[in-house]
PDB file of C-alpha atoms in Angstrom:
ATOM      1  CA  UNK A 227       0.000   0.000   0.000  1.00 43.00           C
ATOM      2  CA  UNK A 228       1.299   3.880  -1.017  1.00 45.00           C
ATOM      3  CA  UNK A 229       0.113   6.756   0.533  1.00 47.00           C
ATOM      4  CA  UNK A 230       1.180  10.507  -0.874  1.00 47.00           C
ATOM      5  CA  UNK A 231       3.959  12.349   0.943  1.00 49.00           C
ATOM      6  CA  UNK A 232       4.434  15.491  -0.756  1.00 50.00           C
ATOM      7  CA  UNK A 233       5.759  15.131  -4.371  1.00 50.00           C
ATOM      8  CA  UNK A 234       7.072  11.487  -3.846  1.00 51.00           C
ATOM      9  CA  UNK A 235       5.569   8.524  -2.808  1.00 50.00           C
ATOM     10  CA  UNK A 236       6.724   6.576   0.867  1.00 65.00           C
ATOM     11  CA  UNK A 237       5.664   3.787   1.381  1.00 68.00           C
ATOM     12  CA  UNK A 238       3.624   2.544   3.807  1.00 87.00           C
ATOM     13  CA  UNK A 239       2.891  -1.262   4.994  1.00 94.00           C
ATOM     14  CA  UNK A 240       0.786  -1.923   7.969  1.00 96.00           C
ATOM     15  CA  UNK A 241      -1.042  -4.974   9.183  1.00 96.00           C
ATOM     16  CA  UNK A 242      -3.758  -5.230  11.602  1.00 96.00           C
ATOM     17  CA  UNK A 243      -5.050  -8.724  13.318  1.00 97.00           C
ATOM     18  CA  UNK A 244      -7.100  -9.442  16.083  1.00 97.00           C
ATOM     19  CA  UNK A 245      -6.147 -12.358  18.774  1.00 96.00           C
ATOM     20  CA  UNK A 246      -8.124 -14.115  21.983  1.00 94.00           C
ATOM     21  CA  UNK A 247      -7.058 -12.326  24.620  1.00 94.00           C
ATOM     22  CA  UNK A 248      -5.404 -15.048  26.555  1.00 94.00           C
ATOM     23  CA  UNK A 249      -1.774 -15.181  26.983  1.00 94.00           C
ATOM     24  CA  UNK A 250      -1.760 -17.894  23.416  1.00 96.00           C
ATOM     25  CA  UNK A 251      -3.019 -14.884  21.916  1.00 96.00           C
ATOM     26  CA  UNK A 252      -0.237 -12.810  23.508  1.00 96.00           C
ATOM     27  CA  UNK A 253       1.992 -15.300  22.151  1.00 96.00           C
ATOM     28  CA  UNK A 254       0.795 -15.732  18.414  1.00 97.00           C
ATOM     29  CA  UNK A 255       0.808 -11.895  18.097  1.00 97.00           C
ATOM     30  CA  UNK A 256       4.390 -11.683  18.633  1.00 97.00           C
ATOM     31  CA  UNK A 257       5.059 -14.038  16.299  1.00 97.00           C
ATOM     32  CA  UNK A 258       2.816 -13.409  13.660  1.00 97.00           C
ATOM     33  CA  UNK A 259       4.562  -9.351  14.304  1.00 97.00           C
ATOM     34  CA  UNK A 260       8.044 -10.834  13.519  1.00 97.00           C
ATOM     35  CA  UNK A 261       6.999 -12.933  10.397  1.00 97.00           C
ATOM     36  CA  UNK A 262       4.836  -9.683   9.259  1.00 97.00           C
ATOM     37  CA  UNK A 263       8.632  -7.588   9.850  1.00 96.00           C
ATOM     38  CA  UNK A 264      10.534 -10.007   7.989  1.00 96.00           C
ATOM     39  CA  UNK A 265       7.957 -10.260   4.919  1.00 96.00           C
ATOM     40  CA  UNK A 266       8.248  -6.314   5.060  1.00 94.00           C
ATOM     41  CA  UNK A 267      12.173  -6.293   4.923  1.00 92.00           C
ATOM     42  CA  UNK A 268      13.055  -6.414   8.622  1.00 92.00           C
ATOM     43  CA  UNK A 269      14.893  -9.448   9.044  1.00 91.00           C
ATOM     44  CA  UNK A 270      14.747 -11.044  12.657  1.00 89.00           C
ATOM     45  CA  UNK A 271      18.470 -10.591  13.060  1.00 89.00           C
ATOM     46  CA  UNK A 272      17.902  -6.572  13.173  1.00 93.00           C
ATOM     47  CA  UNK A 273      17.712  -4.202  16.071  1.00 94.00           C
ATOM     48  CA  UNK A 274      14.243  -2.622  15.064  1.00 95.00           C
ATOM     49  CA  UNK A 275      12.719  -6.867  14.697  1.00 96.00           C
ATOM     50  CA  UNK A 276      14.642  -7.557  17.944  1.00 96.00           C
ATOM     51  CA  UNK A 277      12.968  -4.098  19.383  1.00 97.00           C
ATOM     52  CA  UNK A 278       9.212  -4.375  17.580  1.00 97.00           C
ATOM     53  CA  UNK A 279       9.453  -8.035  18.771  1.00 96.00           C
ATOM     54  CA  UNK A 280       9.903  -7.081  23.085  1.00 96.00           C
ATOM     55  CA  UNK A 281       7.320  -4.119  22.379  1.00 97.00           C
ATOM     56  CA  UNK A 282       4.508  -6.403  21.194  1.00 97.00           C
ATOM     57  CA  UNK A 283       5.019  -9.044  23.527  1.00 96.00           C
ATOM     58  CA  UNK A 284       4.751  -6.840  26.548  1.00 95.00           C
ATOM     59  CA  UNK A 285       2.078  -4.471  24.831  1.00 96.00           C
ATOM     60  CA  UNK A 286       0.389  -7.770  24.227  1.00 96.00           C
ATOM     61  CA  UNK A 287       0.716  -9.022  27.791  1.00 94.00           C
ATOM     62  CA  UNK A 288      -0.465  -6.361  29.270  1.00 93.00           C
ATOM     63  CA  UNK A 289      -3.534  -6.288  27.347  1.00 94.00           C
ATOM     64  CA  UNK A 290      -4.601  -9.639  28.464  1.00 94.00           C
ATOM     65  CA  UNK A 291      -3.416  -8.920  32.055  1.00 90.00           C
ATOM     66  CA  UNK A 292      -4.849  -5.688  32.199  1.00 86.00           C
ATOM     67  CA  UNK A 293      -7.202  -5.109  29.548  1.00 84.00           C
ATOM     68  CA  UNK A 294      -9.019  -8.545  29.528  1.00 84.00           C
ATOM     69  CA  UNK A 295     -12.951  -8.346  28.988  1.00 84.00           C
ATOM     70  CA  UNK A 296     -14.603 -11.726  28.851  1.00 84.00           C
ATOM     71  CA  UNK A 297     -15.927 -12.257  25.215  1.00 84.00           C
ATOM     72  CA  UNK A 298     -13.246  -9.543  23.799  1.00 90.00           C
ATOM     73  CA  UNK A 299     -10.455  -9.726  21.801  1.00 92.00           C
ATOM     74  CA  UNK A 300      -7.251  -7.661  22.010  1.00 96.00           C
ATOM     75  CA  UNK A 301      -5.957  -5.701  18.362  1.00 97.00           C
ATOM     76  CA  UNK A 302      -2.363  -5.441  17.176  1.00 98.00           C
ATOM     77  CA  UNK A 303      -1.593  -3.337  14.404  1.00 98.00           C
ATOM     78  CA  UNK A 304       1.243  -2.342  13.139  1.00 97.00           C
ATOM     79  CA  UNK A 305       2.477   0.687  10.340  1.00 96.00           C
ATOM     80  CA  UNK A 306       5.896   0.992   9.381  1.00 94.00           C
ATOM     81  CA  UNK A 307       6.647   4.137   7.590  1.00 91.00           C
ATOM     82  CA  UNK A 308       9.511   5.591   6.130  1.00 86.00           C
ATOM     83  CA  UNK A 309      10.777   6.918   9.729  1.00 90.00           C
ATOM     84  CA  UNK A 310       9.184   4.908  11.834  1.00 93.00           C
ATOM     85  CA  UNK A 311       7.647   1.799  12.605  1.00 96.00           C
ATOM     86  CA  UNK A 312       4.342   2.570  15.100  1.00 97.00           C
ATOM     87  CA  UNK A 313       3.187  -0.764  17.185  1.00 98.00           C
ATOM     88  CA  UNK A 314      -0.190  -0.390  18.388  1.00 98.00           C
ATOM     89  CA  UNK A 315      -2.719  -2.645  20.828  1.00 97.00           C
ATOM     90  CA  UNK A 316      -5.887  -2.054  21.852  1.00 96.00           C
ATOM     91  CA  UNK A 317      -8.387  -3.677  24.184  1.00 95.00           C
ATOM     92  CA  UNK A 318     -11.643  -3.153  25.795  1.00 92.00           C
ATOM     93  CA  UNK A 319     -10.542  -1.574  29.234  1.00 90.00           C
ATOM     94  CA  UNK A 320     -10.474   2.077  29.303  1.00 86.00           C
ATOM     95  CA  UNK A 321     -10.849   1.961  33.126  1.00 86.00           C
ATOM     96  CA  UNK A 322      -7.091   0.261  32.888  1.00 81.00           C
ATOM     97  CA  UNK A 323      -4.853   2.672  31.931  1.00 84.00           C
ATOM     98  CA  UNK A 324      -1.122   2.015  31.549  1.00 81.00           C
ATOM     99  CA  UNK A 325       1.236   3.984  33.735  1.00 78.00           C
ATOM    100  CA  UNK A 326       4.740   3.804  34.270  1.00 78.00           C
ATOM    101  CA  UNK A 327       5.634   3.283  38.589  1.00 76.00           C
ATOM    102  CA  UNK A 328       8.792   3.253  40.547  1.00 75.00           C
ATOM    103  CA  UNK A 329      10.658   0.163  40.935  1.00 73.00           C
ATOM    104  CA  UNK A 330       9.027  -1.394  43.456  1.00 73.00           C
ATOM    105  CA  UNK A 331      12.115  -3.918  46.172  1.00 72.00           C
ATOM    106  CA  UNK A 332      11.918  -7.384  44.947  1.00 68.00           C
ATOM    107  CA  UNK A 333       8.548  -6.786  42.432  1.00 65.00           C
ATOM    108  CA  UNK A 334       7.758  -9.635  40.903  1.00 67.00           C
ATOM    109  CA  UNK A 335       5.622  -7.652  38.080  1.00 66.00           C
ATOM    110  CA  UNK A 336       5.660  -3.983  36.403  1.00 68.00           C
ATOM    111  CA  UNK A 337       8.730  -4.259  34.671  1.00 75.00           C
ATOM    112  CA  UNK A 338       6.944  -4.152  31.238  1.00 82.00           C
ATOM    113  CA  UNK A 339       6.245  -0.166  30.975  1.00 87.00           C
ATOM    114  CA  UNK A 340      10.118  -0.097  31.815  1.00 88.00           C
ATOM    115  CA  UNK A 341      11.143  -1.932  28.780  1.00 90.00           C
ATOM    116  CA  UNK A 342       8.182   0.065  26.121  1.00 94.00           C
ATOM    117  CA  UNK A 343       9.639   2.996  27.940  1.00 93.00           C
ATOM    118  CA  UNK A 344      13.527   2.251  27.764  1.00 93.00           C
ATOM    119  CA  UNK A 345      12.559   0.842  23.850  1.00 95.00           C
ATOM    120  CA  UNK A 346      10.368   3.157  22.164  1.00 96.00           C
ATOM    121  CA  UNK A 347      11.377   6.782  20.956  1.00 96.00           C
ATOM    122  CA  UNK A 348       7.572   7.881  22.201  1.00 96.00           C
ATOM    123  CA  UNK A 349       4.718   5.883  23.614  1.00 96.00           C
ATOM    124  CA  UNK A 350       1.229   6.921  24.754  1.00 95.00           C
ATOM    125  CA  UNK A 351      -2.469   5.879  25.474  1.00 95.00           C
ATOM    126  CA  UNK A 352      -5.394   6.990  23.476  1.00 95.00           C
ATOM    127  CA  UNK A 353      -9.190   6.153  24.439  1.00 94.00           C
ATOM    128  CA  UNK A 354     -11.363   4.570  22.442  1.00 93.00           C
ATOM    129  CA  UNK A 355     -15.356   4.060  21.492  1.00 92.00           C
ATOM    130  CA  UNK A 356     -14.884   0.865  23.782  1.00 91.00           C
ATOM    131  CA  UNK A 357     -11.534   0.387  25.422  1.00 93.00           C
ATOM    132  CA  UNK A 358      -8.130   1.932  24.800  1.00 95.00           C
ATOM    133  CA  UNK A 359      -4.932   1.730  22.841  1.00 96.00           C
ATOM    134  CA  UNK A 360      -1.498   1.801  23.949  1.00 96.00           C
ATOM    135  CA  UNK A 361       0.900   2.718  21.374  1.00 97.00           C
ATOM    136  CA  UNK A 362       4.742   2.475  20.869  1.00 97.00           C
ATOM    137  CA  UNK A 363       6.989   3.883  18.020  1.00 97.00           C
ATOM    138  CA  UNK A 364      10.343   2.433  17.037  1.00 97.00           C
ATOM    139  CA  UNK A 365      12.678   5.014  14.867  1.00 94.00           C
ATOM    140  CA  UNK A 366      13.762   3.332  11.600  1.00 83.00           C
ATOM    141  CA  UNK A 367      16.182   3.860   9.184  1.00 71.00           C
ATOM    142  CA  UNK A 368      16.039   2.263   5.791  1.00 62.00           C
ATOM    143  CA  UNK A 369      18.694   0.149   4.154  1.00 60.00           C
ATOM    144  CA  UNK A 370      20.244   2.197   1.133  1.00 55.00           C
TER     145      UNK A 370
END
C-alpha cells in the first residue's frame, strides 16, 4: 500500500489482526509481528525486529493482564513508515490505563512499561469508542 507524501511517494505497509485475549493470543501476536517484519524487509536478526518483537510481547501481555474483557479480543496493528515503525494494541478496558511506577524492592511484576519505555522513541495511550490503545513507536532507518 502507497500513501502521498508530498511530491514522492513513501511507502507505507501496515497490518492489523485481532487475537483471543489469553496469553496464546499474547503469544501468536508476537510471532505473527516478527513474520509480518521479515515479509516487510526487517529481518529477525535486526535491532528494530529484535525491538518491535519485546514491544509487542509486553504491549500484548499487558492487554490480556490488564485489559481482559470476557468475550473480547485484544488488536495489534502495526504501520511501518519511512521513519518509523508505530506498534499499536488495543483492548476493551479504558478503566485500565497504563502507567509507568517506581521500581518497586523485589517486584515480581511492572517491569513491562520499563522496557516500552527504555525501547520506544515515544509511547502513549489513546481512548477509544470501547476500550483503549497503547501505542509504541520504534525510529527506523532504511537500508540504502
Amino acid at each position: 500500500m502507497t500513501a502521498p507524501s508530498g511530491p514522492t511517494q513513501a511507502l507505507v505497509r501496515v497490518f492489523t489482526q485481532r487475537f483471543s485475549c489469553t496469553r496464546r493470543g499474547a503469544r501468536l501476536a508476537r510471532q505473527l509481528a516478527l513474520v509480518e517484519l521479515h515479509d516487510w524487509g526487517v529481518p529477525e536478526s535486526t535491532a528494530l525486529s529484535a525491538d518491535a518483537g519485546l514491544l509487542v510481547a509486553e504491549l500484548a501481555a499487558n492487554a490480556v493482564t490488564h485489559g481482559r474483557v470476557l468475550g473480547r479480543d485484544f488488536e495489534l496493528r502495526m504501520t511501518l513508515l519511512e521513519r518509523f515503525l508505530r506498534i499499536e494494541v488495543s483492548d476493551a478496558r479504558r478503566d485500565r490505563r497504563p502507567a509507568l511506577r517506581p521500581p518497586e524492592y523485589q517486584a515480581e511484576s511492572g517491569y513491562g512499561l520499563r522496557i516500552v519505555d527504555a525501547l520506544a522513541t515515544d509511547w502513549g495511550v489513546m481512548d477509544r469508542v470501547i476500550g483503549k490503545t497503547v501505542w509504541a513507536e520504534l525510529a527506523h532507518r532504511p537500508s540504502p
